[in-house]
mmCIF file of C-alpha atoms in Angstrom:
data_model
loop_
_atom_site.group_PDB
_atom_site.id
_atom_site.type_symbol
_atom_site.label_atom_id
_atom_site.label_comp_id
_atom_site.label_asym_id
_atom_site.label_seq_id
_atom_site.Cartn_x
_atom_site.Cartn_y
_atom_site.Cartn_z
ATOM 1 C CA MET A 15 169.372 139.147 141.792
ATOM 2 C CA ASN A 16 168.167 140.364 138.515
ATOM 3 C CA ILE A 17 164.421 140.131 138.710
ATOM 4 C CA VAL A 18 163.626 141.398 135.244
ATOM 5 C CA SER A 19 165.441 138.632 133.422
ATOM 6 C CA ASP A 20 165.309 135.669 135.721
ATOM 7 C CA ALA A 21 166.118 132.176 134.496
ATOM 8 C CA ILE A 22 162.505 131.112 134.155
ATOM 9 C CA ILE A 23 161.540 134.038 131.978
ATOM 10 C CA GLU A 24 164.527 133.387 129.757
ATOM 11 C CA LEU A 25 163.757 129.710 129.553
ATOM 12 C CA LEU A 26 160.123 130.358 128.666
ATOM 13 C CA ALA A 27 161.114 132.862 126.018
ATOM 14 C CA ARG A 28 163.616 130.447 124.503
ATOM 15 C CA ALA A 29 161.075 127.624 124.577
ATOM 16 C CA GLY A 30 158.673 129.842 122.660
ATOM 17 C CA GLU A 31 161.359 130.540 120.106
ATOM 18 C CA LEU A 32 162.034 126.825 119.686
ATOM 19 C CA ARG A 33 158.312 126.155 119.328
ATOM 20 C CA MET A 34 158.128 128.757 116.584
ATOM 21 C CA GLN A 35 161.082 127.134 114.889
ATOM 22 C CA ARG A 36 159.388 123.761 115.023
ATOM 23 C CA ALA A 37 156.196 125.288 113.600
ATOM 24 C CA GLN A 38 158.269 126.559 110.680
ATOM 25 C CA LEU A 39 159.698 123.100 110.123
ATOM 26 C CA LEU A 40 156.249 121.494 110.195
ATOM 27 C CA ALA A 41 154.904 124.186 107.860
ATOM 28 C CA GLY A 42 157.646 123.202 105.403
ATOM 29 C CA ASN A 43 156.637 119.555 105.655
ATOM 30 C CA ILE A 44 152.978 120.311 105.045
ATOM 31 C CA ALA A 45 153.772 122.624 102.133
ATOM 32 C CA ASN A 46 155.734 119.731 100.613
ATOM 33 C CA ALA A 47 153.038 117.119 101.180
ATOM 34 C CA ASP A 48 152.854 116.552 97.404
ATOM 35 C CA THR A 49 156.508 117.001 96.453
ATOM 36 C CA PRO A 50 157.966 113.804 94.976
ATOM 37 C CA GLY A 51 160.695 112.216 97.083
ATOM 38 C CA TYR A 52 160.368 114.632 100.006
ATOM 39 C CA THR A 53 161.125 113.341 103.507
ATOM 40 C CA PRO A 54 159.690 115.338 106.411
ATOM 41 C CA ARG A 55 162.001 117.143 108.840
ATOM 42 C CA GLU A 56 161.718 116.884 112.576
ATOM 43 C CA MET A 57 163.646 118.378 115.456
ATOM 44 C CA ASP A 58 164.378 117.057 118.902
ATOM 45 C CA PHE A 59 162.617 119.668 120.987
ATOM 46 C CA GLN A 60 163.214 117.999 124.319
ATOM 47 C CA GLN A 61 166.932 117.732 123.735
ATOM 48 C CA ALA A 62 167.201 121.310 122.512
ATOM 49 C CA LEU A 63 165.454 122.629 125.591
ATOM 50 C CA GLU A 64 167.474 120.358 127.869
ATOM 51 C CA LEU A 65 170.669 121.957 126.586
ATOM 52 C CA GLU A 66 169.106 125.308 127.159
ATOM 53 C CA LYS A 67 168.170 124.501 130.741
ATOM 54 C CA GLN A 68 171.682 123.322 131.540
ATOM 55 C CA GLY A 69 173.129 126.516 130.155
ATOM 56 C CA LEU A 70 170.770 128.692 132.123
ATOM 57 C CA ALA A 71 170.140 126.994 135.409
ATOM 58 C CA LEU A 72 173.349 125.366 136.627
ATOM 59 C CA ALA A 73 174.887 127.562 139.264
ATOM 60 C CA VAL A 74 178.555 127.342 140.188
ATOM 61 C CA THR A 75 178.517 126.990 143.976
ATOM 62 C CA ASP A 76 181.988 125.580 144.455
ATOM 63 C CA GLU A 77 185.211 126.765 142.916
ATOM 64 C CA LYS A 78 185.924 123.230 141.724
ATOM 65 C CA HIS A 79 182.779 123.245 139.601
ATOM 66 C CA LEU A 80 183.347 123.619 135.925
ATOM 67 C CA PRO A 81 181.410 126.547 134.572
ATOM 68 C CA VAL A 82 178.660 125.495 132.204
ATOM 69 C CA ILE A 83 178.851 127.402 129.009
ATOM 70 C CA ALA A 84 175.533 129.044 128.299
ATOM 71 C CA THR A 85 174.090 127.490 125.201
ATOM 72 C CA ALA A 86 171.497 130.147 124.539
ATOM 73 C CA GLY A 87 171.218 130.635 120.794
ATOM 74 C CA SER A 88 172.398 127.144 119.955
ATOM 75 C CA GLU A 89 170.532 125.630 117.054
ATOM 76 C CA PRO A 90 168.439 122.519 117.622
ATOM 77 C CA VAL A 91 169.312 119.341 115.765
ATOM 78 C CA VAL A 92 167.116 118.796 112.740
ATOM 79 C CA TYR A 93 166.912 115.453 111.040
ATOM 80 C CA GLU A 94 164.895 113.786 108.321
ATOM 81 C CA LYS A 95 162.297 111.358 109.532
ATOM 82 C CA PRO A 96 159.927 109.437 107.252
ATOM 83 C CA ASP A 97 156.394 109.714 108.503
ATOM 84 C CA GLY A 98 154.141 107.005 107.140
ATOM 85 C CA GLN A 99 154.303 104.779 104.084
ATOM 86 C CA PRO A 100 156.015 106.269 101.062
ATOM 87 C CA GLY A 101 153.609 106.931 98.192
ATOM 88 C CA LEU A 102 154.317 106.050 94.559
ATOM 89 C CA ASP A 103 156.298 109.276 94.251
ATOM 90 C CA GLY A 104 158.505 108.466 97.273
ATOM 91 C CA ASN A 105 156.939 111.185 99.436
ATOM 92 C CA THR A 106 156.746 110.235 103.110
ATOM 93 C CA VAL A 107 154.793 113.168 104.553
ATOM 94 C CA GLY A 108 151.822 112.042 106.626
ATOM 95 C CA LEU A 109 149.541 115.053 106.349
ATOM 96 C CA GLU A 110 147.378 114.127 109.328
ATOM 97 C CA SER A 111 150.245 113.397 111.696
ATOM 98 C CA GLN A 112 152.016 116.605 110.655
ATOM 99 C CA MET A 113 148.861 118.590 111.364
ATOM 100 C CA THR A 114 148.568 116.848 114.716
ATOM 101 C CA LYS A 115 152.154 117.744 115.563
ATOM 102 C CA LEU A 116 151.519 121.340 114.591
ATOM 103 C CA THR A 117 148.455 121.540 116.826
ATOM 104 C CA GLU A 118 150.291 119.924 119.720
ATOM 105 C CA ASN A 119 153.170 122.339 119.172
ATOM 106 C CA ARG A 120 150.800 125.279 119.254
ATOM 107 C CA ILE A 121 149.160 124.163 122.493
ATOM 108 C CA HIS A 122 152.548 123.854 124.168
ATOM 109 C CA TYR A 123 153.522 127.245 122.807
ATOM 110 C CA GLU A 124 150.393 128.817 124.229
ATOM 111 C CA ALA A 125 150.936 127.160 127.602
ATOM 112 C CA GLY A 126 154.420 128.693 127.658
ATOM 113 C CA LEU A 127 153.010 132.082 126.752
ATOM 114 C CA ALA A 128 150.448 131.830 129.541
ATOM 115 C CA ALA A 129 153.201 131.102 132.053
ATOM 116 C CA LEU A 130 155.232 133.987 130.685
ATOM 117 C CA ARG A 131 152.248 136.280 131.017
ATOM 118 C CA LYS A 132 151.906 135.306 134.667
ATOM 119 C CA LYS A 133 155.586 135.997 135.314
ATOM 120 C CA LEU A 134 155.299 139.386 133.667
ATOM 121 C CA ALA A 135 152.146 140.159 135.634
ATOM 122 C CA LEU A 136 154.075 139.509 138.845
ATOM 123 C CA LEU A 137 156.766 141.938 137.743
ATOM 124 C CA ARG A 138 154.152 144.483 136.842
ATOM 125 C CA TYR A 139 152.585 144.012 140.243
ATOM 126 C CA ALA A 140 155.949 144.644 141.884
ATOM 127 C CA VAL A 141 156.764 147.806 139.967
ATOM 128 C CA GLY A 142 153.248 149.124 140.456
ATOM 129 C CA GLU A 143 153.753 149.249 144.250
ATOM 130 C CA GLY A 144 151.003 146.701 144.633
ATOM 131 C CA GLY A 145 148.261 148.985 143.398
ATOM 132 C CA MET A 146 147.336 147.856 139.914
ATOM 133 C CA MET B 20 166.502 131.353 113.085
ATOM 134 C CA ALA B 21 162.849 131.007 112.934
ATOM 135 C CA ASP B 22 160.706 133.981 112.452
ATOM 136 C CA ILE B 23 156.992 134.222 111.944
ATOM 137 C CA PHE B 24 157.207 135.682 108.490
ATOM 138 C CA THR B 25 159.362 132.850 107.182
ATOM 139 C CA ALA B 26 156.879 130.327 108.552
ATOM 140 C CA LEU B 27 154.008 132.258 106.983
ATOM 141 C CA SER B 28 155.763 132.424 103.639
ATOM 142 C CA ILE B 29 156.334 128.658 103.714
ATOM 143 C CA ALA B 30 152.619 128.084 104.265
ATOM 144 C CA SER B 31 151.725 130.504 101.503
ATOM 145 C CA SER B 32 154.172 128.810 99.094
ATOM 146 C CA GLY B 33 152.194 125.603 99.646
ATOM 147 C CA MET B 34 148.907 127.366 98.950
ATOM 148 C CA GLN B 35 150.321 128.946 95.807
ATOM 149 C CA ALA B 36 151.647 125.624 94.482
ATOM 150 C CA GLN B 37 148.318 123.897 95.075
ATOM 151 C CA ARG B 38 146.465 126.719 93.358
ATOM 152 C CA ILE B 39 148.649 126.301 90.279
ATOM 153 C CA ARG B 40 147.845 122.591 90.413
ATOM 154 C CA VAL B 41 144.109 123.295 90.525
ATOM 155 C CA ASN B 42 144.560 125.624 87.539
ATOM 156 C CA THR B 43 146.203 122.873 85.502
ATOM 157 C CA VAL B 44 143.444 120.433 86.489
ATOM 158 C CA ALA B 45 140.844 122.988 85.373
ATOM 159 C CA SER B 46 142.652 123.397 82.075
ATOM 160 C CA ASN B 47 142.889 119.619 81.599
ATOM 161 C CA LEU B 48 139.218 119.057 82.342
ATOM 162 C CA ALA B 49 138.095 121.951 80.149
ATOM 163 C CA ASN B 50 140.130 120.507 77.292
ATOM 164 C CA ALA B 51 139.271 116.852 77.817
ATOM 165 C CA SER B 52 138.016 116.586 74.208
ATOM 166 C CA THR B 53 139.978 119.341 72.479
ATOM 167 C CA THR B 54 141.339 118.063 69.186
ATOM 168 C CA ARG B 55 142.866 121.275 67.842
ATOM 169 C CA THR B 56 145.632 123.288 69.516
ATOM 170 C CA GLU B 57 148.052 126.003 68.442
ATOM 171 C CA GLU B 58 150.890 123.475 68.323
ATOM 172 C CA GLY B 59 148.690 121.226 66.191
ATOM 173 C CA GLY B 60 147.212 117.891 67.182
ATOM 174 C CA PRO B 61 145.072 117.184 70.237
ATOM 175 C CA TYR B 62 145.518 118.921 73.598
ATOM 176 C CA ARG B 63 148.056 117.253 75.851
ATOM 177 C CA ARG B 64 147.686 116.954 79.585
ATOM 178 C CA LEU B 65 149.436 119.574 81.789
ATOM 179 C CA ASP B 66 151.270 118.377 84.853
ATOM 180 C CA PRO B 67 152.884 120.711 87.437
ATOM 181 C CA VAL B 68 156.261 119.625 88.840
ATOM 182 C CA PHE B 69 156.788 120.364 92.554
ATOM 183 C CA ARG B 70 160.173 120.827 94.162
ATOM 184 C CA ALA B 71 161.258 121.508 97.751
ATOM 185 C CA VAL B 72 163.498 124.584 98.067
ATOM 186 C CA PRO B 73 165.299 125.661 101.249
ATOM 187 C CA VAL B 74 163.903 128.940 102.574
ATOM 188 C CA GLU B 75 165.713 132.104 101.667
ATOM 189 C CA GLU B 76 167.478 133.548 104.634
ATOM 190 C CA SER B 77 167.607 137.137 105.720
ATOM 191 C CA PHE B 78 170.738 139.118 104.960
ATOM 192 C CA GLU B 79 171.949 139.176 108.578
ATOM 193 C CA ALA B 80 171.553 135.448 109.015
ATOM 194 C CA THR B 81 173.571 134.763 105.873
ATOM 195 C CA LEU B 82 176.219 137.146 107.138
ATOM 196 C CA GLU B 83 176.457 135.239 110.391
ATOM 197 C CA GLY B 84 176.823 131.983 108.493
ATOM 198 C CA MET B 85 173.563 130.682 109.838
ATOM 199 C CA ILE B 86 172.162 129.398 106.608
ATOM 200 C CA ASP B 87 169.017 127.518 107.360
ATOM 201 C CA GLU B 88 168.556 124.608 105.004
ATOM 202 C CA GLN B 89 166.182 122.875 107.327
ATOM 203 C CA SER B 90 162.830 124.309 106.401
ATOM 204 C CA ASN B 91 161.651 123.982 102.861
ATOM 205 C CA LYS B 92 159.238 125.940 100.763
ATOM 206 C CA VAL B 93 157.578 124.337 97.807
ATOM 207 C CA GLU B 94 157.875 125.636 94.285
ATOM 208 C CA VAL B 95 156.351 124.716 90.938
ATOM 209 C CA VAL B 96 159.474 124.395 88.809
ATOM 210 C CA GLU B 97 157.647 123.815 85.559
ATOM 211 C CA VAL B 98 154.323 122.804 84.127
ATOM 212 C CA SER B 99 155.197 119.902 81.874
ATOM 213 C CA ARG B 100 153.214 118.218 79.127
ATOM 214 C CA ASP B 101 152.336 114.604 79.831
ATOM 215 C CA PRO B 102 154.250 112.512 77.257
ATOM 216 C CA ALA B 103 151.577 109.780 77.217
ATOM 217 C CA PRO B 104 150.219 109.168 73.679
ATOM 218 C CA PRO B 105 146.780 110.575 72.759
ATOM 219 C CA ARG B 106 143.766 108.306 72.881
ATOM 220 C CA LYS B 107 142.737 106.919 69.487
ATOM 221 C CA VAL B 108 138.973 106.653 69.105
ATOM 222 C CA TYR B 109 137.045 105.396 66.094
ATOM 223 C CA ASP B 110 134.619 108.172 65.129
ATOM 224 C CA PRO B 111 134.363 108.673 61.364
ATOM 225 C CA GLN B 112 131.797 111.500 61.792
ATOM 226 C CA HIS B 113 134.323 113.689 63.608
ATOM 227 C CA PRO B 114 135.726 116.538 61.485
ATOM 228 C CA ASP B 115 139.265 115.704 62.678
ATOM 229 C CA ALA B 116 139.007 111.993 61.901
ATOM 230 C CA ASP B 117 141.807 110.575 59.736
ATOM 231 C CA ALA B 118 141.297 108.581 56.509
ATOM 232 C CA GLU B 119 140.555 105.397 58.506
ATOM 233 C CA GLY B 120 137.985 107.154 60.718
ATOM 234 C CA TYR B 121 140.123 107.461 63.866
ATOM 235 C CA VAL B 122 140.301 110.666 65.950
ATOM 236 C CA LEU B 123 143.178 111.521 68.267
ATOM 237 C CA LEU B 124 141.758 112.734 71.584
ATOM 238 C CA PRO B 125 143.692 114.293 74.520
ATOM 239 C CA ASN B 126 145.534 111.919 76.893
ATOM 240 C CA ILE B 127 143.229 112.939 79.721
ATOM 241 C CA ASN B 128 141.580 110.607 82.168
ATOM 242 C CA VAL B 129 138.688 112.502 83.755
ATOM 243 C CA PRO B 130 138.457 110.495 87.027
ATOM 244 C CA GLU B 131 142.196 110.898 87.516
ATOM 245 C CA GLU B 132 141.860 114.669 87.118
ATOM 246 C CA MET B 133 139.030 114.748 89.627
ATOM 247 C CA VAL B 134 141.142 112.866 92.164
ATOM 248 C CA ASN B 135 143.955 115.314 91.511
ATOM 249 C CA MET B 136 141.640 118.220 92.112
ATOM 250 C CA ILE B 137 140.398 116.855 95.428
ATOM 251 C CA THR B 138 143.949 116.144 96.641
ATOM 252 C CA ALA B 139 145.034 119.644 95.650
ATOM 253 C CA SER B 140 142.124 121.250 97.442
ATOM 254 C CA ARG B 141 142.794 119.206 100.594
ATOM 255 C CA SER B 142 146.467 120.151 100.562
ATOM 256 C CA TYR B 143 145.510 123.775 100.005
ATOM 257 C CA ALA B 144 143.218 123.655 103.030
ATOM 258 C CA ALA B 145 145.998 122.082 105.110
ATOM 259 C CA CYS B 146 148.364 124.915 104.214
ATOM 260 C CA ALA B 147 145.678 127.510 104.949
ATOM 261 C CA ASN B 148 145.270 125.912 108.368
ATOM 262 C CA VAL B 149 149.010 126.062 108.984
ATOM 263 C CA PHE B 150 148.968 129.730 108.058
ATOM 264 C CA GLU B 151 146.163 130.401 110.531
ATOM 265 C CA THR B 152 147.910 128.451 113.320
ATOM 266 C CA ILE B 153 151.163 130.348 112.913
ATOM 267 C CA LYS B 154 149.309 133.648 112.751
ATOM 268 C CA GLN B 155 147.584 132.848 116.045
ATOM 269 C CA MET B 156 150.898 131.897 117.648
ATOM 270 C CA ALA B 157 152.387 135.213 116.595
ATOM 271 C CA ARG B 158 149.365 137.078 117.853
ATOM 272 C CA GLY B 159 149.780 135.375 121.236
ATOM 273 C CA ALA B 160 153.334 136.709 121.445
ATOM 274 C CA VAL B 161 152.248 140.213 120.466
ATOM 275 C CA ASP B 162 149.515 140.101 123.125
ATOM 276 C CA LEU B 163 152.186 139.796 125.822
ATOM 277 C CA LEU B 164 152.603 143.532 125.394
ATOM 278 C CA LYS B 165 149.079 144.191 126.573
#
């Protein structure tokens, strides 16, 4: 068993990456809050991470099992999603809801980081022969 | 691929665009009664045109064919002159009045400019907040090394 890169650490790291990607997307929406005709972008975080989990966690315990191809590095699906009533200029960015999404995204990101920190602390504890 | 610096540059593009907008509002308000300009005639209202542009990708990402057209920066493509006709006001005392006593004043509506200024400053603040949020997220990742 490879303790240094176990599935949970990898999953947490990938989730952080996806969160950062979503933050970038939301930043683009907020920057374009006054651009005529702009429709905000959104990505399906849950689905992206679900794919990731399948790729990482499914073990082949029987020879008849089909191996699951690791999907690490696959890009999440991004789509355009109007957010609120279009203004006179056709812009559909809801500034408040985008800010809310960004905050929510950040909180999830930080929760992931906290979990990652705990995992790393355990490793550090192990390599330090218990005396930290 | 998402990286912190791209996200930060998107936020700063928003701040930059809004600053340009505030500059044009300042110019419009300062010249709300200017009747003489270099081009001749009264001052005409300035209006910035915003456009969404896909973020520029790093060299490696382009090489790998991973062109990211998902996130957009914002850019001021041009600062146009408002084509609306100038206001015609009867003021025979004015040095620029025509033979019938009418003066051509800039096509500027002061309340409208004020609203524009407030919207721009709110949007600027939103982008500054985004910048701060992303910076904190990045800092959290860096702190894992501690």
